[in-house]
CSV table of C-alpha atoms in Angstrom, one decimal:
chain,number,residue,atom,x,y,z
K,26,UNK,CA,102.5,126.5,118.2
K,27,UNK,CA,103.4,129.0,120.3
K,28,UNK,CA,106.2,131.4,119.9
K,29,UNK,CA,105.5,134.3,122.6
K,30,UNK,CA,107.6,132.0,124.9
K,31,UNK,CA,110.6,130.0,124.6
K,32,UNK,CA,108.6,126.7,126.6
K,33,UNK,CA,108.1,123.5,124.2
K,34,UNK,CA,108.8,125.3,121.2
K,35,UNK,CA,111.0,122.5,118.9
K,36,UNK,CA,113.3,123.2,116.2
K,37,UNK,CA,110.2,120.8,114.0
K,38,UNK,CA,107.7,123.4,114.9
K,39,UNK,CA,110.1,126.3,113.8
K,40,UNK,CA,110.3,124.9,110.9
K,41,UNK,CA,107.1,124.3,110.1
K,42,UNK,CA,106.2,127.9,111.1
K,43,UNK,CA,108.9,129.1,108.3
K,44,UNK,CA,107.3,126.6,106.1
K,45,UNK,CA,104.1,128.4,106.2
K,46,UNK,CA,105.2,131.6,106.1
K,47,UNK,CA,108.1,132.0,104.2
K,48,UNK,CA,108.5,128.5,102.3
K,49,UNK,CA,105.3,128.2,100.9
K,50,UNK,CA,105.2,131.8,99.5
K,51,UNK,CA,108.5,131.5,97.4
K,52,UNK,CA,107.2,127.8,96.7
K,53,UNK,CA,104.2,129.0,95.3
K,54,UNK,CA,105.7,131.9,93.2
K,55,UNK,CA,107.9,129.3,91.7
K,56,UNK,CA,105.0,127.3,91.0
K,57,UNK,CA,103.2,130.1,89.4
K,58,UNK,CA,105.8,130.5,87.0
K,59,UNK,CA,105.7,127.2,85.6
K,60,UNK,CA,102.0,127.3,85.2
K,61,UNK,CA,102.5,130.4,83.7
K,62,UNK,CA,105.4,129.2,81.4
K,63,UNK,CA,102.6,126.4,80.4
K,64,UNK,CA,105.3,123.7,82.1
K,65,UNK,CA,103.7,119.8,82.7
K,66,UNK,CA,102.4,119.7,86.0
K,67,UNK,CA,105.4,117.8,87.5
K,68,UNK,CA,107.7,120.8,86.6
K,69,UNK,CA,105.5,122.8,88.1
K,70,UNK,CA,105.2,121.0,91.3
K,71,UNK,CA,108.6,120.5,91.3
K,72,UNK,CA,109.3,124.0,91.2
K,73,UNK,CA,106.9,124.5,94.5
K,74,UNK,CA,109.0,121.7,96.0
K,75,UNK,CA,111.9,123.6,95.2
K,76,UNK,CA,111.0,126.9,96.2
K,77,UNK,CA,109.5,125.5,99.7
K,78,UNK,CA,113.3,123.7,100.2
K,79,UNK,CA,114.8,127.6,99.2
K,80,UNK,CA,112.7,129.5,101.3
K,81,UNK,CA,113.6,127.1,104.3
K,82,UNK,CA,117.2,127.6,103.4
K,83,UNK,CA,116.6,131.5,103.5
K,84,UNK,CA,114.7,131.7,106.5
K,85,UNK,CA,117.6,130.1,108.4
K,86,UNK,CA,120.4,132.4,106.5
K,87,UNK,CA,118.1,135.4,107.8
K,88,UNK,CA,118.4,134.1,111.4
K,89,UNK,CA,122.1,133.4,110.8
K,90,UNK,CA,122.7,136.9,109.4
K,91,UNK,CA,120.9,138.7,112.2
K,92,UNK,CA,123.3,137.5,114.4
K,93,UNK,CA,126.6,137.1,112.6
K,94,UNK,CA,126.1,139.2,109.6
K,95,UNK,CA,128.4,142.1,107.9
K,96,UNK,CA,126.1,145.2,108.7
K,97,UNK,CA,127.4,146.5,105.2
K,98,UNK,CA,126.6,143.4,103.9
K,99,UNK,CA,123.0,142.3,105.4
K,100,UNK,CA,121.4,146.1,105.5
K,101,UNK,CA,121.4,146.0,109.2
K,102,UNK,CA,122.3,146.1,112.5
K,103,UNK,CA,123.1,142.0,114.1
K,104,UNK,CA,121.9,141.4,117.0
K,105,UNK,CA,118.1,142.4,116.4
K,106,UNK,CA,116.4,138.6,116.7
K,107,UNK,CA,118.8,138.9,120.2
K,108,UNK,CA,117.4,142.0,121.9
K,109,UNK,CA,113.9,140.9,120.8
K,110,UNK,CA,114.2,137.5,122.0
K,111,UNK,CA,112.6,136.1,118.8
K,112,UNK,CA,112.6,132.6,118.3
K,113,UNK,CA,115.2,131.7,115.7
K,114,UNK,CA,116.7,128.5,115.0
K,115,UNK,CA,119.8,129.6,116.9
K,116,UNK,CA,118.0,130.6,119.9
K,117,UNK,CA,115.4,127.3,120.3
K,118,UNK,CA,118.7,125.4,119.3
K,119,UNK,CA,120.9,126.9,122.3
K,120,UNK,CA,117.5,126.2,124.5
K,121,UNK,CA,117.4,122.5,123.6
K,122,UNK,CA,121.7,121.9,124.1
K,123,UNK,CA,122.1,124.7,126.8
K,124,UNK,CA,122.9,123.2,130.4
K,125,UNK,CA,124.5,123.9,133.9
K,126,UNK,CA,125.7,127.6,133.8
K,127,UNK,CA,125.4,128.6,130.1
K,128,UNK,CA,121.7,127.3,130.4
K,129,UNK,CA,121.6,129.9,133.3
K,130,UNK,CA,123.2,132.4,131.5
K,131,UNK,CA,120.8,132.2,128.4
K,132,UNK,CA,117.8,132.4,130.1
K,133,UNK,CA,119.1,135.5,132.2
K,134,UNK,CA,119.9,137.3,129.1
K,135,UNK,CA,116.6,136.2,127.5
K,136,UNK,CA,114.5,137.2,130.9
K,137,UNK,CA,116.3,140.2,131.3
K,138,UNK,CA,114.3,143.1,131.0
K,139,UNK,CA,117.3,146.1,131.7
K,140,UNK,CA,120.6,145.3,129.7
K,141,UNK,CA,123.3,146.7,127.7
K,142,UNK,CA,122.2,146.2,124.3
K,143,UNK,CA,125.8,145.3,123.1
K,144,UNK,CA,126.4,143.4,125.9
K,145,UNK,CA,123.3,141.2,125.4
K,146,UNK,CA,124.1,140.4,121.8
K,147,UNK,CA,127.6,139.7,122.6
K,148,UNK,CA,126.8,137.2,125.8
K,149,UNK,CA,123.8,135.2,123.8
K,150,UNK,CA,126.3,135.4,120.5
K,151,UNK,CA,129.4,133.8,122.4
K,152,UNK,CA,126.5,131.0,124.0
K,153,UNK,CA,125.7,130.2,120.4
K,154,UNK,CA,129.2,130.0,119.9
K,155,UNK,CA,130.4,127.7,122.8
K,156,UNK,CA,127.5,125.3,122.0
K,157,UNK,CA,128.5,125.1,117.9
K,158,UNK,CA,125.3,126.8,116.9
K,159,UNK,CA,127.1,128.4,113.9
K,160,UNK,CA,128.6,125.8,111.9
K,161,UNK,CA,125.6,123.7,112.5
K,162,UNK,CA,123.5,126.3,111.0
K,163,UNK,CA,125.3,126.9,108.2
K,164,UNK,CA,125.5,122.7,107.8
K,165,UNK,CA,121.4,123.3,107.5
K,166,UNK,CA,121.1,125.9,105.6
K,167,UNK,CA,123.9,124.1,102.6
K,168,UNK,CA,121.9,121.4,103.1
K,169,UNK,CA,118.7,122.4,101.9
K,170,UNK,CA,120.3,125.0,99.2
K,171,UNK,CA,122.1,121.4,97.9
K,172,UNK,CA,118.8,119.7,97.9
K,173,UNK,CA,116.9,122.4,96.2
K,174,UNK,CA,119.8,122.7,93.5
K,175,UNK,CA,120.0,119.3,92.9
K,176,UNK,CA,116.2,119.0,92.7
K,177,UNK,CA,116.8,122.0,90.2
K,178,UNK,CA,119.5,119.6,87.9
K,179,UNK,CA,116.3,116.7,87.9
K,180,UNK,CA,113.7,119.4,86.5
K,181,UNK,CA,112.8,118.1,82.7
K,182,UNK,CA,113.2,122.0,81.2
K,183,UNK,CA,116.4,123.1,79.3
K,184,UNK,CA,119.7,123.2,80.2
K,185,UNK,CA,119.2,127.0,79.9
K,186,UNK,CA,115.9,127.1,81.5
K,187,UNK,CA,118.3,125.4,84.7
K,188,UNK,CA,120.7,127.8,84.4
K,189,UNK,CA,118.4,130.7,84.7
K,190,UNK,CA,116.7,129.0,87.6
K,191,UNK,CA,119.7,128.6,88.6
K,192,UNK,CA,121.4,132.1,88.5
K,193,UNK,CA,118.2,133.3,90.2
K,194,UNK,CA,118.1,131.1,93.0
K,195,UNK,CA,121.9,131.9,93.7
K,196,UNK,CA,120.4,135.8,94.1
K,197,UNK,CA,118.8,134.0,97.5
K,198,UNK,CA,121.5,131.8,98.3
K,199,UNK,CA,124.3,134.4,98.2
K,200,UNK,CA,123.1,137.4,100.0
C-alpha cells in the first residue's frame, strides 16, 4: 500500500492500514485484559474483536476531528491532515466521488505547494462538504461504535463487567 501519493489508494486499503496500526493495538490490549482477568478464551477474543471494531471507529473520529473539530475540544488546531495532505478517509473519499471542477479543485489544493494555510483548509473542507463527506463519516464511524457495543452486550461476563467495559469504551467514543 502506498500512501505517499494519493494514486490507487482505496478506502479498503485505508482501512486495513488503520487496522494494523491502530485497530489491532487497542484490540490486543483488550485482549490482554481478558487473559489477564483469566476470561474463557472466547471472551477474550471477543474482546480483541471488539477493540479492533473501536479502534477503527477511532481512527475515523481522529480524521473527522482534524478537520471539523472544536479546537477547545480536540487539543488542536483542524485542518492539520489538510495542509499535510495525509491520507484520511475524508480525503481518499473526496478522490474517489470528486469530478469535473471540484475534482480540479481538490487536486490543485492537494498539489499546491504555496498557499494560504486557512485558505487551504477552508477550500478542501467546503469539497468535503459539497460531496457529503461528513455525514457519511460520521454514518461510519456510529456504525462500527454500534457494532462493537453490541458485540459488547453478547460478551458472557457480568452485567457489571459490561457496564465497565462499557463506560470505558464511551471514554473513546465521546472525545
Amino acid at each position: 500500500m502506498n500512501f505517499e501519493s494519493r494514486d490507487d489508494v482505496t478506502v479498503e486499503e485505508y482501512i486495513e492500514m488503520i487496522r494494523l496500526k491502530t485497530s489491532v493495538l487497542i484490540g490486543f490490549s483488550m485482549e490482554m485484559g481478558g487473559l489477564l482477568a483469566s476470561a474463557p478464551a472466547e471472551v477474550s477474543d471477543s474482546l480483541y474483536r471488539i477493540g479492533e471494531t473501536i479502534g477503527l471507529g477511532f481512527q475515523l473520529k481522529d480524521d473527522l476531528l482534524d478537520v471539523y473539530g472544536d479546537p477547545e475540544k480536540f487539543g488542536k488546531q483542524p485542518g492539520g491532515d489538510i495542509l499535510a495532505n495525509k491520507k484520511t478517509y475524508l480525503l481518499i473519499k473526496a478522490f474517489e466521488r470528486a469530478t469535473g471542477s471540484t475534482l480540479a479543485s481538490l487536486e490543485k489544493w492537494v498539489d499546491a505547494t504555496e498557499y494560504d494555510a486557512s485558505e487551504k483548509v477552508q477550500a478542501v473542507t467546503a469539497i468535503y462538504d459539497s460531496l457529503g463527506l461528513k455525514a457519511e463519516t460520521e454514518a461510519v464511524i456510529a456504525s462500527y461504535f454500534d457494532t462493537a457495543f453490541m458485540e459488547i452486550q453478547s460478551l458472557a461476563i457480568s452485567e457489571e463487567q459490561k457496564s465497565a467495559l462499557v463506560k470505558f469504551m464511551s471514554g473513546l467514543v465521546d472525545r
